Amino acid sequence: MNWSNLNKSMLVLFLGGIDHILWIAWYLGCSLTPSLQHWLNPDYFKFHVTRMSICCILSFLLIWPCHYYRHNVYAQTYLPYISIIFFSLTFIYGGYTIGISSPATIAGYISLVTVGLVLFERKIIYIIFIPITIYLLIAIVLSMLGKMTYAPVYSEEVNRSILIHNEFWVYSQLYLYIPIFFAGLVLFEVLLTQWRNREKQINEISQIDPLTGIYNRRKIASNLSQIQQDQQSYALVLLDLDHFKKINDSYGHDVGDQVLKKVAKILSANLRGEDVVGRFGGEEFILVLKNKSLKQAMDIAERCRLEIEKEPIYINKSTMIHASASFGVALSKLSLSKEVIIRQADQALYQAKDSGRNQVKPYLDSI
């Protein structure tokens, strides 16, 4: 989640406060229902309601310093620890009241630790949850040995019964755990969605030229490798903008960037189907035209050349310039590697430049 630790702490405290409200609602609802009163410990009522109410209020109150001091360095460092410690202690207390080894407590603990490890830095969770885990294990052992009261919120009638056959106990466990389960599920879904989006962005960044929005050299090389692996024929077109350095020097890099973007747009608009365009480096572009003859590739290159030549580049409202490009075309052969085909297209490109620029030339062996 692309939030600061303080923002995450505020979320945890808010969810903790909501969970406490649900616990209090369950307890009061059961206490005020005559048919359910005998399942609860009446001697524990006042103490438990008071304690849970205090925990609930403090959960919401702690949100204020997290928000108010969110730009303070010390608050950014220590308040997440304080918030998570408080949340953990209130959870352990709640787990103790309904049974330290009950399904709701253990499942809730596992859910919270799992979400915590994903949500926060690991050191925060380890520092807090390792001692809490040790306490949890000790409390379970002491409860089993009868040295610690087990599930004091329930009456003796519940604790002496076969719990899994007691509908009140079973439904109470479900009621107390389900909010934690769904909160964890929602947080996981949010985190997984953000991870997928981030992975998609990283993948796009690794393949897309950030200035022009077309494929970069790395992605083009990958495409060529795949095409050759599939033993498909293709034509390869290399083009270089004529006198591009002069444009940069005379009008500035902003105008140069504008030229590159317009050329990329023109090239993309003139491709069809599985054809691919990429920026090969600097002012050089590359077209990979699948299953095209030399004539088809030459026609596409010529069409692109003409559109680049006539496209106006506005420096300001009263001044505009035109760019031009030289093209070299080569055809693939199964016996030749992609590096050789690129070199052949490059040789044809330089022949176009030597012949006066702003023209399309094929590699001689392709004719």
XYZ file of C-alpha atoms in Angstrom, residues 57-336:
280
model
C -12.316 5.197 22.727
C -8.504 5.103 22.886
C -8.350 3.457 19.449
C -10.121 6.416 17.895
C -8.306 9.006 20.040
C -4.883 7.689 18.977
C -5.760 8.514 15.381
C -5.544 12.230 16.220
C -1.789 12.387 17.134
C -0.995 10.155 14.147
C -2.702 12.661 11.865
C -1.670 15.861 13.649
C 2.027 14.950 13.923
C 2.259 13.126 10.593
C 5.037 15.478 9.390
C 7.062 15.138 12.601
C 10.112 12.878 12.252
C 9.802 11.428 15.761
C 6.103 10.766 15.271
C 6.810 9.018 11.965
C 9.337 6.807 13.762
C 7.616 5.953 17.056
C 3.851 6.385 16.663
C 3.502 3.328 14.371
C 5.086 1.190 17.128
C 2.808 2.702 19.784
C -0.268 2.216 17.597
C 0.500 -1.401 16.733
C 1.428 -2.249 20.340
C -1.849 -0.764 21.580
C -3.841 -2.579 18.901
C -2.078 -5.870 19.684
C -2.629 -5.598 23.444
C -6.326 -4.862 23.024
C -6.632 -7.814 20.658
C -4.864 -10.139 23.094
C -7.108 -8.937 25.886
C -10.190 -9.563 23.744
C -8.833 -12.985 22.819
C -8.246 -13.808 26.479
C -11.836 -12.932 27.403
C -13.354 -15.322 24.816
C -10.665 -18.014 25.176
C -6.966 -17.563 24.531
C -6.868 -20.734 22.415
C -10.319 -20.360 20.864
C -10.694 -20.532 17.062
C -11.581 -16.828 16.838
C -8.458 -15.832 18.792
C -6.012 -18.078 16.930
C -7.480 -17.439 13.478
C -7.666 -13.713 14.200
C -4.064 -13.689 15.398
C -2.845 -15.461 12.254
C -4.854 -13.105 10.019
C -3.543 -9.997 11.763
C 0.097 -11.115 11.707
C -0.161 -12.021 8.018
C -1.748 -8.697 7.082
C 0.723 -6.846 9.322
C 3.727 -8.409 7.594
C 2.384 -7.296 4.233
C 1.215 -3.875 5.398
C 4.169 -2.723 7.522
C 7.934 -3.054 7.523
C 8.889 -6.458 8.881
C 10.951 -5.061 11.747
C 7.878 -3.302 13.177
C 5.841 -6.506 13.162
C 8.677 -8.732 14.438
C 9.566 -6.409 17.318
C 5.934 -6.283 18.450
C 4.526 -9.697 17.602
C 7.390 -11.929 18.734
C 6.893 -11.047 22.444
C 3.108 -11.153 21.964
C 3.400 -14.613 20.420
C 5.481 -15.770 23.377
C 2.861 -14.390 25.777
C 0.094 -16.056 23.757
C 1.801 -19.446 24.000
C 2.453 -19.040 27.740
C -1.172 -18.012 28.312
C -2.410 -21.065 26.391
C -0.261 -23.373 28.538
C -1.345 -21.678 31.794
C -4.991 -21.948 30.750
C -4.580 -25.640 30.002
C -2.946 -26.159 33.421
C -5.781 -24.297 35.125
C -3.533 -21.520 36.412
C -5.237 -18.840 34.305
C -8.964 -18.299 33.955
C -10.091 -19.431 30.525
C -12.688 -17.355 28.642
C -13.901 -15.337 31.661
C -16.593 -13.622 29.586
C -18.537 -16.906 29.390
C -20.419 -18.543 32.231
C -19.343 -21.840 33.753
C -22.192 -23.462 31.855
C -20.469 -22.635 28.561
C -16.935 -23.487 29.642
C -17.996 -26.877 31.026
C -19.988 -27.792 27.937
C -18.705 -29.443 24.779
C -17.991 -26.187 22.984
C -18.430 -27.354 19.408
C -21.914 -28.624 20.350
C -22.862 -25.295 21.895
C -24.606 -23.164 19.270
C -24.147 -19.943 21.242
C -20.385 -20.488 21.481
C -20.056 -21.466 17.803
C -22.030 -18.475 16.522
C -20.185 -16.149 18.898
C -16.842 -17.347 17.522
C -18.040 -16.719 13.990
C -19.396 -13.277 14.851
C -16.155 -12.215 16.548
C -13.832 -13.534 13.820
C -15.728 -12.684 10.613
C -15.051 -8.889 10.836
C -11.311 -9.587 11.164
C -11.476 -12.024 8.258
C -13.245 -9.607 5.914
C -11.064 -6.645 6.945
C -7.973 -8.747 6.202
C -9.482 -9.914 2.912
C -10.206 -6.347 1.794
C -6.709 -5.180 2.763
C -5.140 -8.104 0.911
C -7.220 -7.340 -2.176
C -6.140 -3.686 -2.071
C -2.490 -4.666 -1.639
C -2.608 -7.305 -4.386
C -4.280 -4.847 -6.769
C -1.573 -2.275 -6.078
C 1.144 -4.902 -6.554
C -0.344 -5.970 -9.877
C -0.595 -2.356 -11.018
C 2.969 -1.672 -9.895
C 4.212 -4.799 -11.663
C 2.364 -3.685 -14.796
C 3.918 -0.219 -14.572
C 7.402 -1.659 -14.054
C 6.871 -3.979 -17.009
C 5.729 -1.060 -19.166
C 8.651 1.096 -18.049
C 11.054 -1.687 -19.007
C 9.488 -1.924 -22.493
C 8.271 1.577 -23.357
C 10.310 4.635 -24.287
C 9.109 7.279 -21.790
C 9.319 10.205 -24.228
C 7.583 8.810 -27.293
C 5.395 6.095 -25.758
C 6.555 3.441 -28.247
C 8.696 0.358 -27.630
C 12.300 0.821 -26.551
C 15.344 -0.966 -27.940
C 15.161 -3.745 -25.353
C 11.565 -4.637 -26.234
C 12.289 -4.511 -29.970
C 15.207 -6.907 -29.492
C 12.907 -9.237 -27.558
C 10.291 -9.103 -30.330
C 12.888 -9.840 -32.994
C 14.171 -12.824 -31.009
C 10.633 -14.188 -30.713
C 9.956 -13.675 -34.433
C 13.139 -15.496 -35.375
C 12.383 -18.260 -32.893
C 9.007 -18.708 -34.625
C 10.855 -18.659 -37.985
C 8.662 -15.879 -39.356
C 9.828 -13.675 -42.194
C 9.954 -9.925 -41.677
C 11.238 -6.696 -43.122
C 13.249 -4.359 -40.931
C 13.253 -0.587 -41.442
C 15.712 1.742 -39.726
C 15.210 5.482 -39.980
C 17.223 8.397 -38.727
C 16.016 12.016 -38.520
C 18.021 14.290 -40.787
C 19.982 17.117 -39.147
C 18.323 16.444 -35.798
C 21.284 17.858 -33.867
C 20.842 21.131 -35.732
C 17.179 21.268 -34.644
C 18.204 20.716 -31.021
C 20.974 23.302 -31.200
C 18.866 25.919 -33.004
C 15.509 25.568 -31.263
C 16.233 23.719 -28.041
C 15.626 20.226 -26.731
C 11.921 20.895 -26.142
C 11.418 21.298 -29.880
C 13.600 18.245 -30.481
C 11.398 16.232 -28.121
C 8.324 17.502 -29.957
C 9.790 16.259 -33.250
C 10.513 12.818 -31.774
C 6.963 12.516 -30.428
C 5.397 13.518 -33.755
C 7.570 11.092 -35.704
C 6.653 8.279 -33.296
C 2.973 9.120 -33.765
C 3.289 9.132 -37.567
C 5.104 5.802 -37.614
C 2.557 4.187 -35.278
C -0.343 5.446 -37.398
C 1.104 3.858 -40.551
C 1.549 0.363 -39.148
C -0.995 -2.423 -39.297
C -1.653 -5.673 -37.483
C 1.428 -7.255 -35.981
C 3.875 -4.602 -37.205
C 5.969 -3.019 -34.454
C 7.581 0.410 -34.062
C 10.254 1.351 -31.570
C 12.781 4.005 -30.707
C 16.185 2.517 -31.377
C 18.164 5.274 -29.712
C 18.536 9.046 -29.951
C 16.847 10.178 -33.165
C 16.792 6.674 -34.658
C 13.620 4.579 -35.000
C 12.976 1.006 -36.096
C 10.041 -0.727 -37.787
C 9.560 -4.493 -37.698
C 7.137 -5.498 -40.458
C 6.045 -9.134 -40.260
C 5.495 -11.164 -43.423
C 6.139 -8.198 -45.708
C 7.860 -8.262 -49.079
C 10.569 -5.751 -49.924
C 8.132 -3.738 -52.044
C 5.564 -3.603 -49.239
C 8.218 -2.513 -46.757
C 9.529 0.133 -49.159
C 5.983 1.455 -49.699
C 5.367 1.727 -45.949
C 8.712 3.448 -45.428
C 8.016 5.891 -48.269
C 4.578 6.681 -46.877
C 6.099 7.407 -43.474
C 8.835 9.532 -45.056
C 6.320 11.694 -46.903
C 4.166 12.229 -43.805
C 7.192 13.164 -41.686
C 8.334 15.602 -44.362
C 4.997 17.414 -44.573
C 4.204 17.422 -40.833
C 4.592 20.980 -39.431
C 6.477 21.484 -36.161
C 5.404 24.718 -34.502
C 8.097 26.617 -32.615
C 5.609 29.343 -31.708
C 2.436 30.803 -33.210
C 4.304 32.420 -36.100
C 7.183 30.001 -36.677
C 7.200 26.402 -37.814
C 9.734 23.960 -39.201
C 9.668 20.657 -41.060
C 11.712 17.556 -40.315
C 12.809 14.784 -42.640
C 14.173 11.280 -42.249
C 16.337 8.791 -44.109
C 15.256 5.131 -44.275
C 17.089 1.854 -44.742
C 15.223 -1.403 -45.447
C 16.426 -5.009 -45.154
C 14.673 -8.384 -45.459
C 15.161 -11.243 -43.032
C 16.603 -14.624 -43.936
C 16.377 -17.751 -41.805
C 20.127 -18.175 -42.041
C 20.844 -14.693 -40.660
